């Protein structure tokens, strides 16, 4: 008999951890809409005035996301562009952003998030984070592109100045190092407020 | 101007992460009641039928905990014993246990949790965890006893068999390695149910 992990599952833990931030969020970004499960989660746990941007480069993924989140469509902006073009689309400060990296559905395993566009999207998101705004990233180092992404993120996030951002990592201790893990980034100072 | 960290604060993140487990918990243990803040948090986020055991070896700490949690006293058992004697007191399976390690209040910095009793208490808690039961530990490696405790926990928890327990660690990436961090342990198989 198999049991479902609850608290210790990385994605579940991250989702539980961001609920307080989501409840207060006005502008939310799902940088990797995929099949729409995370967009739905974000919509379900934000207030009626929160606006959600859902990015995906695949029409089929965005169609699935739109169907799955139909009940919340009036406050979701579905964006058929790379998350690396986020700053062309999102004018507001961002209160919460989520990157659930890795393969995109419907295209087999040949379409996955990539080091360069993920770094660029992350850079844009962090620049637009509001004070106490939160960015979470779920990382899948078990495939080649994911491994490269993981290495890039470790370098990039380790280098963030602690006066500006707090970066945490939730990682399984007694599983393979290729198991998925998560980063939580919080902006703790806005440069313009120095 | 100083800002309060929310999601990225280790204790806050852990507390948010265990809310779903707490909502379902029937038997809860605060292994380190201290000044009672965590006991209060556990009482506030459990149902009316949940029973909470609060352990502390200091009468003053337990008195403070009792005062702080007076509104929930009818379902809290205040235990003036070491958490290493937990199995003499708690008969039931445990759904959630919390260890917020380090100094005890009211005695300066000369009374702190210790490697041997923490290991023994943890062993007893894990043995009594129910299926999908969760044990969280907040670790403070910035002082000498805390550093020894941290080393013991890393060894102890790394060695837990993944078929029985999932062990996760939430740690800050861009802060000092002596910053507090947390473990989340979930029982994913009961031996008797093999």
mmCIF file of C-alpha atoms in Angstrom:
data_model
loop_
_atom_site.group_PDB
_atom_site.id
_atom_site.type_symbol
_atom_site.label_atom_id
_atom_site.label_comp_id
_atom_site.label_asym_id
_atom_site.label_seq_id
_atom_site.Cartn_x
_atom_site.Cartn_y
_atom_site.Cartn_z
ATOM 1 C CA UNK A 1 0.000 0.000 0.000
ATOM 2 C CA UNK A 2 1.309 3.451 -0.887
ATOM 3 C CA UNK A 3 0.731 6.557 1.161
ATOM 4 C CA UNK A 4 0.632 10.094 -0.085
ATOM 5 C CA UNK A 5 3.125 12.426 1.530
ATOM 6 C CA UNK A 6 1.522 15.570 2.806
ATOM 7 C CA UNK A 7 3.683 18.073 4.636
ATOM 8 C CA UNK A 8 7.015 16.733 3.452
ATOM 9 C CA UNK A 9 6.073 16.776 -0.257
ATOM 10 C CA UNK A 10 8.044 19.702 -1.635
ATOM 11 C CA UNK A 11 5.292 21.259 -3.752
ATOM 12 C CA UNK A 12 2.691 20.808 -0.993
ATOM 13 C CA UNK A 13 4.969 22.328 1.624
ATOM 14 C CA UNK A 14 5.688 25.343 -0.548
ATOM 15 C CA UNK A 15 2.013 25.835 -1.295
ATOM 16 C CA UNK A 16 1.137 25.704 2.410
ATOM 17 C CA UNK A 17 3.986 28.084 3.221
ATOM 18 C CA UNK A 18 2.819 30.772 0.777
ATOM 19 C CA UNK A 19 -0.853 30.786 1.832
ATOM 20 C CA UNK A 20 -0.430 33.754 4.219
ATOM 21 C CA UNK A 21 1.340 35.765 1.489
ATOM 22 C CA UNK A 22 -1.301 34.774 -1.077
ATOM 23 C CA UNK A 23 -4.146 35.917 1.154
ATOM 24 C CA UNK A 24 -2.701 39.464 1.046
ATOM 25 C CA UNK A 25 -1.447 39.447 -2.554
ATOM 26 C CA UNK A 26 -2.907 41.825 -5.124
ATOM 27 C CA UNK A 27 -0.718 40.888 -8.109
ATOM 28 C CA UNK A 28 0.334 37.276 -8.631
ATOM 29 C CA UNK A 29 2.338 35.623 -11.415
ATOM 30 C CA UNK A 30 2.353 31.980 -12.481
ATOM 31 C CA UNK A 31 5.466 32.058 -14.650
ATOM 32 C CA UNK A 32 4.968 28.452 -15.794
ATOM 33 C CA UNK A 33 1.236 27.886 -16.224
ATOM 34 C CA UNK A 34 1.636 24.427 -17.771
ATOM 35 C CA UNK A 35 -1.526 22.429 -17.246
ATOM 36 C CA UNK A 36 -2.967 25.099 -14.961
ATOM 37 C CA UNK A 37 -2.892 23.295 -11.616
ATOM 38 C CA UNK A 38 -0.755 25.958 -9.962
ATOM 39 C CA UNK A 39 -2.701 28.815 -11.565
ATOM 40 C CA UNK A 40 -5.868 27.273 -10.120
ATOM 41 C CA UNK A 41 -4.229 26.984 -6.702
ATOM 42 C CA UNK A 42 -3.138 30.632 -6.855
ATOM 43 C CA UNK A 43 -6.634 31.752 -7.899
ATOM 44 C CA UNK A 44 -8.335 29.701 -5.196
ATOM 45 C CA UNK A 45 -6.207 31.205 -2.432
ATOM 46 C CA UNK A 46 -6.195 34.870 -3.387
ATOM 47 C CA UNK A 47 -8.838 37.484 -2.689
ATOM 48 C CA UNK A 48 -11.508 38.655 -5.149
ATOM 49 C CA UNK A 49 -9.458 41.696 -6.103
ATOM 50 C CA UNK A 50 -6.222 39.873 -6.813
ATOM 51 C CA UNK A 51 -5.048 39.774 -10.429
ATOM 52 C CA UNK A 52 -3.175 36.745 -11.715
ATOM 53 C CA UNK A 53 -0.879 36.608 -14.745
ATOM 54 C CA UNK A 54 -0.416 33.102 -16.177
ATOM 55 C CA UNK A 55 2.475 32.721 -18.649
ATOM 56 C CA UNK A 56 3.055 29.868 -21.041
ATOM 57 C CA UNK A 57 4.663 29.609 -24.488
ATOM 58 C CA UNK A 58 2.381 26.768 -25.604
ATOM 59 C CA UNK A 59 -1.139 27.463 -26.841
ATOM 60 C CA UNK A 60 -2.317 24.017 -25.714
ATOM 61 C CA UNK A 61 -1.014 24.586 -22.173
ATOM 62 C CA UNK A 62 -2.704 27.955 -21.983
ATOM 63 C CA UNK A 63 -5.956 26.451 -23.304
ATOM 64 C CA UNK A 64 -5.821 23.798 -20.575
ATOM 65 C CA UNK A 65 -5.082 26.447 -17.967
ATOM 66 C CA UNK A 66 -7.989 28.556 -19.196
ATOM 67 C CA UNK A 67 -10.374 25.606 -18.973
ATOM 68 C CA UNK A 68 -9.182 24.574 -15.518
ATOM 69 C CA UNK A 69 -9.454 28.100 -14.120
ATOM 70 C CA UNK A 70 -12.682 29.165 -15.881
ATOM 71 C CA UNK A 71 -14.338 30.034 -12.553
ATOM 72 C CA UNK A 72 -11.669 32.693 -11.956
ATOM 73 C CA UNK A 73 -11.157 33.874 -15.561
ATOM 74 C CA UNK A 74 -12.294 37.448 -14.878
ATOM 75 C CA UNK A 75 -9.194 38.063 -12.782
ATOM 76 C CA UNK A 76 -6.665 35.971 -14.697
ATOM 77 C CA UNK A 77 -4.604 37.355 -17.594
ATOM 78 C CA UNK A 78 -3.543 34.464 -19.846
ATOM 79 C CA UNK A 79 -0.286 35.372 -21.579
ATOM 80 C CA UNK A 80 0.978 33.375 -24.581
ATOM 81 C CA UNK A 81 4.564 34.594 -24.258
ATOM 82 C CA UNK A 82 7.774 33.467 -22.597
ATOM 83 C CA UNK A 83 8.095 34.446 -18.950
ATOM 84 C CA UNK A 84 11.324 36.105 -20.059
ATOM 85 C CA UNK A 85 9.094 38.811 -21.592
ATOM 86 C CA UNK A 86 7.295 39.387 -18.293
ATOM 87 C CA UNK A 87 8.335 43.014 -17.928
ATOM 88 C CA UNK A 88 6.637 43.840 -21.255
ATOM 89 C CA UNK A 89 3.319 42.570 -19.865
ATOM 90 C CA UNK A 90 3.203 43.113 -16.102
ATOM 91 C CA UNK A 91 3.188 46.814 -15.212
ATOM 92 C CA UNK A 92 2.477 46.462 -11.489
ATOM 93 C CA UNK A 93 4.704 45.400 -8.621
ATOM 94 C CA UNK A 94 4.414 41.648 -8.019
ATOM 95 C CA UNK A 95 3.360 40.321 -4.600
ATOM 96 C CA UNK A 96 3.839 36.633 -5.322
ATOM 97 C CA UNK A 97 5.360 34.695 -8.205
ATOM 98 C CA UNK A 98 5.636 30.966 -8.737
ATOM 99 C CA UNK A 99 7.957 29.035 -11.056
ATOM 100 C CA UNK A 100 7.206 25.323 -11.184
ATOM 101 C CA UNK A 101 10.025 24.463 -13.568
ATOM 102 C CA UNK A 102 10.648 21.529 -15.872
ATOM 103 C CA UNK A 103 8.667 19.899 -18.661
ATOM 104 C CA UNK A 104 5.671 21.471 -20.288
ATOM 105 C CA UNK A 105 2.695 19.179 -20.835
ATOM 106 C CA UNK A 106 1.531 18.027 -24.240
ATOM 107 C CA UNK A 107 4.911 18.122 -25.931
ATOM 108 C CA UNK A 108 6.540 15.070 -24.419
ATOM 109 C CA UNK A 109 9.872 15.697 -22.773
ATOM 110 C CA UNK A 110 11.392 17.853 -25.501
ATOM 111 C CA UNK A 111 9.958 21.150 -24.290
ATOM 112 C CA UNK A 112 11.232 22.250 -20.902
ATOM 113 C CA UNK A 113 12.100 25.496 -19.197
ATOM 114 C CA UNK A 114 15.604 26.644 -20.072
ATOM 115 C CA UNK A 115 18.490 28.138 -18.142
ATOM 116 C CA UNK A 116 18.647 31.406 -20.061
ATOM 117 C CA UNK A 117 14.949 32.264 -20.128
ATOM 118 C CA UNK A 118 14.430 31.136 -16.522
ATOM 119 C CA UNK A 119 17.281 33.357 -15.335
ATOM 120 C CA UNK A 120 15.953 36.313 -17.303
ATOM 121 C CA UNK A 121 12.385 35.787 -16.039
ATOM 122 C CA UNK A 122 13.629 35.446 -12.471
ATOM 123 C CA UNK A 123 15.659 38.648 -12.805
ATOM 124 C CA UNK A 124 12.588 40.527 -14.011
ATOM 125 C CA UNK A 125 10.348 39.068 -11.299
ATOM 126 C CA UNK A 126 12.771 39.897 -8.482
ATOM 127 C CA UNK A 127 13.136 43.460 -9.760
ATOM 128 C CA UNK A 128 9.370 43.882 -9.680
ATOM 129 C CA UNK A 129 8.736 42.165 -6.318
ATOM 130 C CA UNK A 130 6.994 44.377 -3.792
ATOM 131 C CA UNK A 131 8.331 44.679 -0.249
ATOM 132 C CA UNK A 132 7.730 41.301 1.447
ATOM 133 C CA UNK A 133 6.816 39.993 -1.986
ATOM 134 C CA UNK A 134 7.637 36.319 -2.422
ATOM 135 C CA UNK A 135 8.935 34.269 -5.348
ATOM 136 C CA UNK A 136 8.924 30.478 -5.110
ATOM 137 C CA UNK A 137 10.672 28.122 -7.527
ATOM 138 C CA UNK A 138 10.267 24.354 -7.657
ATOM 139 C CA UNK A 139 13.330 22.778 -9.249
ATOM 140 C CA UNK A 140 13.635 19.357 -10.909
ATOM 141 C CA UNK A 141 17.316 18.437 -11.210
ATOM 142 C CA UNK A 142 16.606 14.874 -12.333
ATOM 143 C CA UNK A 143 16.912 15.596 -16.067
ATOM 144 C CA UNK A 144 19.700 17.307 -17.977
ATOM 145 C CA UNK A 145 18.097 20.700 -18.609
ATOM 146 C CA UNK A 146 16.799 20.693 -15.038
ATOM 147 C CA UNK A 147 20.264 20.007 -13.701
ATOM 148 C CA UNK A 148 21.648 23.005 -15.592
ATOM 149 C CA UNK A 149 18.774 25.154 -14.330
ATOM 150 C CA UNK A 150 19.413 23.970 -10.764
ATOM 151 C CA UNK A 151 23.096 24.922 -10.974
ATOM 152 C CA UNK A 152 22.255 28.351 -12.393
ATOM 153 C CA UNK A 153 19.666 28.995 -9.662
ATOM 154 C CA UNK A 154 22.020 27.965 -6.868
ATOM 155 C CA UNK A 155 24.618 30.450 -8.118
ATOM 156 C CA UNK A 156 22.125 33.201 -8.856
ATOM 157 C CA UNK A 157 20.185 32.965 -5.596
ATOM 158 C CA UNK A 158 23.244 32.462 -3.355
ATOM 159 C CA UNK A 159 24.564 35.760 -4.649
ATOM 160 C CA UNK A 160 21.503 37.822 -3.725
ATOM 161 C CA UNK A 161 22.403 40.368 -1.054
ATOM 162 C CA UNK A 162 20.752 39.414 2.237
ATOM 163 C CA UNK A 163 19.849 43.029 2.986
ATOM 164 C CA UNK A 164 17.594 42.951 -0.103
ATOM 165 C CA UNK A 165 16.380 39.340 -0.284
ATOM 166 C CA UNK A 166 16.073 36.403 2.049
ATOM 167 C CA UNK A 167 16.546 33.155 0.127
ATOM 168 C CA UNK A 168 15.552 29.825 1.642
ATOM 169 C CA UNK A 169 15.782 26.332 0.226
ATOM 170 C CA UNK A 170 13.613 23.345 1.158
ATOM 171 C CA UNK A 171 15.281 20.110 0.219
ATOM 172 C CA UNK A 172 14.764 16.464 1.134
ATOM 173 C CA UNK A 173 17.545 15.126 3.326
ATOM 174 C CA UNK A 174 17.117 11.363 3.085
ATOM 175 C CA UNK A 175 16.243 11.106 -0.624
ATOM 176 C CA UNK A 176 18.301 11.269 -3.802
ATOM 177 C CA UNK A 177 19.957 14.614 -4.561
ATOM 178 C CA UNK A 178 18.028 14.559 -7.858
ATOM 179 C CA UNK A 179 14.674 14.763 -6.024
ATOM 180 C CA UNK A 180 12.727 18.004 -6.648
ATOM 181 C CA UNK A 181 13.342 20.856 -4.239
ATOM 182 C CA UNK A 182 12.224 24.426 -3.761
ATOM 183 C CA UNK A 183 13.506 27.938 -3.238
ATOM 184 C CA UNK A 184 11.597 30.658 -1.416
ATOM 185 C CA UNK A 185 12.780 34.235 -2.046
ATOM 186 C CA UNK A 186 11.406 37.190 -0.119
ATOM 187 C CA UNK A 187 12.200 40.825 -0.817
ATOM 188 C CA UNK A 188 13.114 42.445 2.492
ATOM 189 C CA UNK A 189 14.161 45.884 1.199
ATOM 190 C CA UNK A 190 13.138 47.957 -1.790
ATOM 191 C CA UNK A 191 16.119 49.782 -3.283
ATOM 192 C CA UNK A 192 14.107 52.953 -3.754
ATOM 193 C CA UNK A 193 13.441 53.010 -0.004
ATOM 194 C CA UNK A 194 17.091 52.903 1.070
ATOM 195 C CA UNK B 1 13.545 51.236 8.823
ATOM 196 C CA UNK B 2 13.453 47.511 9.529
ATOM 197 C CA UNK B 3 11.034 45.101 7.913
ATOM 198 C CA UNK B 4 9.709 41.868 9.301
ATOM 199 C CA UNK B 5 10.380 38.809 7.199
ATOM 200 C CA UNK B 6 7.315 36.696 6.651
ATOM 201 C CA UNK B 7 7.614 33.651 4.427
ATOM 202 C CA UNK B 8 11.383 33.459 4.582
ATOM 203 C CA UNK B 9 11.523 33.527 8.397
ATOM 204 C CA UNK B 10 12.257 29.908 9.254
ATOM 205 C CA UNK B 11 9.884 29.588 12.215
ATOM 206 C CA UNK B 12 7.062 31.365 10.373
ATOM 207 C CA UNK B 13 7.520 29.206 7.308
ATOM 208 C CA UNK B 14 7.432 26.022 9.351
ATOM 209 C CA UNK B 15 4.336 27.153 11.206
ATOM 210 C CA UNK B 16 2.535 27.930 7.941
ATOM 211 C CA UNK B 17 3.639 24.607 6.474
ATOM 212 C CA UNK B 18 2.207 22.534 9.329
ATOM 213 C CA UNK B 19 -1.219 24.222 9.418
ATOM 214 C CA UNK B 20 -2.900 21.547 7.247
ATOM 215 C CA UNK B 21 -1.487 18.778 9.479
ATOM 216 C CA UNK B 22 -2.497 20.653 12.640
ATOM 217 C CA UNK B 23 -6.074 21.051 11.460
ATOM 218 C CA UNK B 24 -6.410 17.254 11.390
ATOM 219 C CA UNK B 25 -4.258 16.440 14.434
ATOM 220 C CA UNK B 26 -5.760 14.788 17.504
ATOM 221 C CA UNK B 27 -2.598 14.438 19.605
ATOM 222 C CA UNK B 28 0.050 17.156 19.507
ATOM 223 C CA UNK B 29 3.319 17.540 21.422
ATOM 224 C CA UNK B 30 5.271 20.704 22.166
ATOM 225 C CA UNK B 31 8.510 19.107 23.294
ATOM 226 C CA UNK B 32 10.049 22.459 24.250
ATOM 227 C CA UNK B 33 7.288 24.608 25.748
ATOM 228 C CA UNK B 34 9.632 27.396 26.850
ATOM 229 C CA UNK B 35 7.682 30.627 27.166
ATOM 230 C CA UNK B 36 4.593 29.049 25.605
ATOM 231 C CA UNK B 37 4.444 30.869 22.264
ATOM 232 C CA UNK B 38 4.572 27.655 20.264
ATOM 233 C CA UNK B 39 2.144 25.862 22.591
ATOM 234 C CA UNK B 40 -0.285 28.736 22.048
ATOM 235 C CA UNK B 41 0.201 28.522 18.286
ATOM 236 C CA UNK B 42 -0.463 24.764 18.375
ATOM 237 C CA UNK B 43 -3.594 25.246 20.508
ATOM 238 C CA UNK B 44 -4.929 28.024 18.290
ATOM 239 C CA UNK B 45 -4.634 25.932 15.141
ATOM 240 C CA UNK B 46 -5.978 22.585 16.320
ATOM 241 C CA UNK B 47 -9.577 21.484 16.638
ATOM 242 C CA UNK B 48 -11.603 21.439 19.865
ATOM 243 C CA UNK B 49 -10.938 17.741 20.385
ATOM 244 C CA UNK B 50 -7.194 17.887 19.959
ATOM 245 C CA UNK B 51 -5.063 17.200 23.030
ATOM 246 C CA UNK B 52 -1.746 18.968 23.466
ATOM 247 C CA UNK B 53 1.169 17.863 25.638
ATOM 248 C CA UNK B 54 3.549 20.680 26.606
ATOM 249 C CA UNK B 55 6.901 19.551 28.051
ATOM 250 C CA UNK B 56 9.385 21.672 29.932
ATOM 251 C CA UNK B 57 11.891 20.937 32.685
ATOM 252 C CA UNK B 58 11.567 24.405 34.235
ATOM 253 C CA UNK B 59 8.658 25.254 36.527
ATOM 254 C CA UNK B 60 8.871 28.949 35.566
ATOM 255 C CA UNK B 61 8.661 28.119 31.857
ATOM 256 C CA UNK B 62 5.680 25.863 32.405
ATOM 257 C CA UNK B 63 3.982 28.550 34.528
ATOM 258 C CA UNK B 64 4.461 31.059 31.713
ATOM 259 C CA UNK B 65 3.120 28.562 29.199
ATOM 260 C CA UNK B 66 0.108 27.893 31.415
ATOM 261 C CA UNK B 67 -0.670 31.597 31.688
ATOM 262 C CA UNK B 68 -0.252 32.228 27.983
ATOM 263 C CA UNK B 69 -2.466 29.309 26.999
ATOM 264 C CA UNK B 70 -5.131 29.657 29.727
ATOM 265 C CA UNK B 71 -7.920 29.872 27.139
ATOM 266 C CA UNK B 72 -7.041 26.351 25.955
ATOM 267 C CA UNK B 73 -6.038 24.813 29.310
ATOM 268 C CA UNK B 74 -8.779 22.173 29.277
ATOM 269 C CA UNK B 75 -7.091 20.401 26.386
ATOM 270 C CA UNK B 76 -3.449 20.999 27.291
ATOM 271 C CA UNK B 77 -1.448 18.648 29.522
ATOM 272 C CA UNK B 78 1.408 20.591 31.136
ATOM 273 C CA UNK B 79 4.276 18.202 31.857
ATOM 274 C CA UNK B 80 7.134 19.193 34.175
ATOM 275 C CA UNK B 81 9.525 16.553 32.877
ATOM 276 C CA UNK B 82 12.218 16.243 30.252
ATOM 277 C CA UNK B 83 10.949 15.503 26.755
ATOM 278 C CA UNK B 84 13.278 12.484 26.965
ATOM 279 C CA UNK B 85 10.652 10.955 29.280
ATOM 280 C CA UNK B 86 7.887 11.485 26.743
ATOM 281 C CA UNK B 87 7.046 7.813 26.356
ATOM 282 C CA UNK B 88 6.248 7.593 30.086
ATOM 283 C CA UNK B 89 3.597 10.292 29.681
ATOM 284 C CA UNK B 90 2.127 10.136 26.177
ATOM 285 C CA UNK B 91 0.199 6.924 25.606
ATOM 286 C CA UNK B 92 -1.363 7.800 22.260
ATOM 287 C CA UNK B 93 0.124 7.975 18.789
ATOM 288 C CA UNK B 94 1.355 11.486 18.017
ATOM 289 C CA UNK B 95 0.032 13.378 14.999
ATOM 290 C CA UNK B 96 2.282 16.403 15.276
ATOM 291 C CA UNK B 97 5.300 17.252 17.398
ATOM 292 C CA UNK B 98 7.360 20.422 17.551
ATOM 293 C CA UNK B 99 10.881 20.951 18.894
ATOM 294 C CA UNK B 100 11.933 24.590 18.977
ATOM 295 C CA UNK B 101 15.424 23.922 20.312
ATOM 296 C CA UNK B 102 17.945 26.091 22.129
ATOM 297 C CA UNK B 103 17.842 28.221 25.240
ATOM 298 C CA UNK B 104 15.124 28.034 27.820
ATOM 299 C CA UNK B 105 13.824 31.372 29.067
ATOM 300 C CA UNK B 106 14.367 32.680 32.559
ATOM 301 C CA UNK B 107 17.676 30.961 33.168
ATOM 302 C CA UNK B 108 19.970 33.041 31.031
ATOM 303 C CA UNK B 109 21.985 31.126 28.473
ATOM 304 C CA UNK B 110 23.133 28.332 30.760
ATOM 305 C CA UNK B 111 20.074 26.128 30.308
ATOM 306 C CA UNK B 112 19.624 24.816 26.784
ATOM 307 C CA UNK B 113 18.388 21.671 25.140
ATOM 308 C CA UNK B 114 21.099 19.013 25.012
ATOM 309 C CA UNK B 115 22.276 16.537 22.408
ATOM 310 C CA UNK B 116 21.522 13.392 24.414
ATOM 311 C CA UNK B 117 18.047 14.281 25.656
ATOM 312 C CA UNK B 118 17.041 15.794 22.299
ATOM 313 C CA UNK B 119 18.104 12.602 20.479
ATOM 314 C CA UNK B 120 16.240 10.434 22.967
ATOM 315 C CA UNK B 121 13.095 12.590 22.800
ATOM 316 C CA UNK B 122 13.222 12.592 19.011
ATOM 317 C CA UNK B 123 13.603 8.811 18.936
ATOM 318 C CA UNK B 124 10.539 8.411 21.156
ATOM 319 C CA UNK B 125 8.488 10.912 19.144
ATOM 320 C CA UNK B 126 9.316 9.304 15.800
ATOM 321 C CA UNK B 127 8.432 5.858 17.162
ATOM 322 C CA UNK B 128 5.035 7.158 18.258
ATOM 323 C CA UNK B 129 4.252 9.219 15.138
ATOM 324 C CA UNK B 130 1.038 8.202 13.424
ATOM 325 C CA UNK B 131 0.961 7.587 9.681
ATOM 326 C CA UNK B 132 1.434 10.999 7.996
ATOM 327 C CA UNK B 133 2.291 12.327 11.435
ATOM 328 C CA UNK B 134 4.752 15.217 11.335
ATOM 329 C CA UNK B 135 7.640 16.250 13.573
ATOM 330 C CA UNK B 136 9.260 19.662 13.075
ATOM 331 C CA UNK B 137 12.502 20.800 14.656
ATOM 332 C CA UNK B 138 13.893 24.331 14.633
ATOM 333 C CA UNK B 139 17.660 24.253 15.111
ATOM 334 C CA UNK B 140 19.946 27.052 16.340
ATOM 335 C CA UNK B 141 23.544 26.197 15.452
ATOM 336 C CA UNK B 142 24.875 29.621 16.472
ATOM 337 C CA UNK B 143 25.928 28.569 19.988
ATOM 338 C CA UNK B 144 28.087 25.635 21.085
ATOM 339 C CA UNK B 145 25.401 23.283 22.414
ATOM 340 C CA UNK B 146 23.237 24.157 19.415
ATOM 341 C CA UNK B 147 26.067 23.306 17.043
ATOM 342 C CA UNK B 148 26.454 19.863 18.630
ATOM 343 C CA UNK B 149 22.711 19.339 18.468
ATOM 344 C CA UNK B 150 22.697 20.362 14.803
ATOM 345 C CA UNK B 151 25.433 17.863 13.960
ATOM 346 C CA UNK B 152 23.616 15.075 15.807
ATOM 347 C CA UNK B 153 20.328 15.849 14.048
ATOM 348 C CA UNK B 154 21.939 15.932 10.602
ATOM 349 C CA UNK B 155 23.394 12.455 11.175
ATOM 350 C CA UNK B 156 20.276 11.061 12.846
ATOM 351 C CA UNK B 157 17.778 12.373 10.309
ATOM 352 C CA UNK B 158 19.913 11.623 7.225
ATOM 353 C CA UNK B 159 19.938 7.989 8.297
ATOM 354 C CA UNK B 160 16.148 7.595 8.486
ATOM 355 C CA UNK B 161 14.964 5.117 5.872
ATOM 356 C CA UNK B 162 13.015 6.937 3.162
ATOM 357 C CA UNK B 163 10.424 4.174 2.998
ATOM 358 C CA UNK B 164 9.486 5.035 6.602
ATOM 359 C CA UNK B 165 10.124 8.768 6.873
ATOM 360 C CA UNK B 166 10.470 11.702 4.540
ATOM 361 C CA UNK B 167 12.903 14.245 5.978
ATOM 362 C CA UNK B 168 13.099 17.776 4.586
ATOM 363 C CA UNK B 169 15.279 20.677 5.613
ATOM 364 C CA UNK B 170 14.509 24.374 5.162
ATOM 365 C CA UNK B 171 17.629 26.449 5.336
ATOM 366 C CA UNK B 172 18.561 29.990 4.339
ATOM 367 C CA UNK B 173 20.858 30.099 1.320
ATOM 368 C CA UNK B 174 22.265 33.622 1.405
ATOM 369 C CA UNK B 175 22.742 33.970 5.174
ATOM 370 C CA UNK B 176 25.349 32.675 7.599
ATOM 371 C CA UNK B 177 25.481 28.895 8.070
ATOM 372 C CA UNK B 178 24.864 29.568 11.779
ATOM 373 C CA UNK B 179 21.399 31.025 11.058
ATOM 374 C CA UNK B 180 18.502 28.957 12.475
ATOM 375 C CA UNK B 181 17.004 26.320 10.200
ATOM 376 C CA UNK B 182 14.327 23.666 10.347
ATOM 377 C CA UNK B 183 13.686 20.007 9.717
ATOM 378 C CA UNK B 184 10.311 18.573 8.755
ATOM 379 C CA UNK B 185 9.905 14.811 9.270
ATOM 380 C CA UNK B 186 6.836 12.925 8.074
ATOM 381 C CA UNK B 187 6.113 9.279 8.764
ATOM 382 C CA UNK B 188 5.145 7.676 5.461
ATOM 383 C CA UNK B 189 4.883 4.034 6.608
ATOM 384 C CA UNK B 190 3.995 2.405 9.904
ATOM 385 C CA UNK B 191 6.134 -0.676 10.532
ATOM 386 C CA UNK B 192 3.174 -2.644 11.825
ATOM 387 C CA UNK B 193 1.398 -2.070 8.501
ATOM 388 C CA UNK B 194 4.125 -3.542 6.292
#
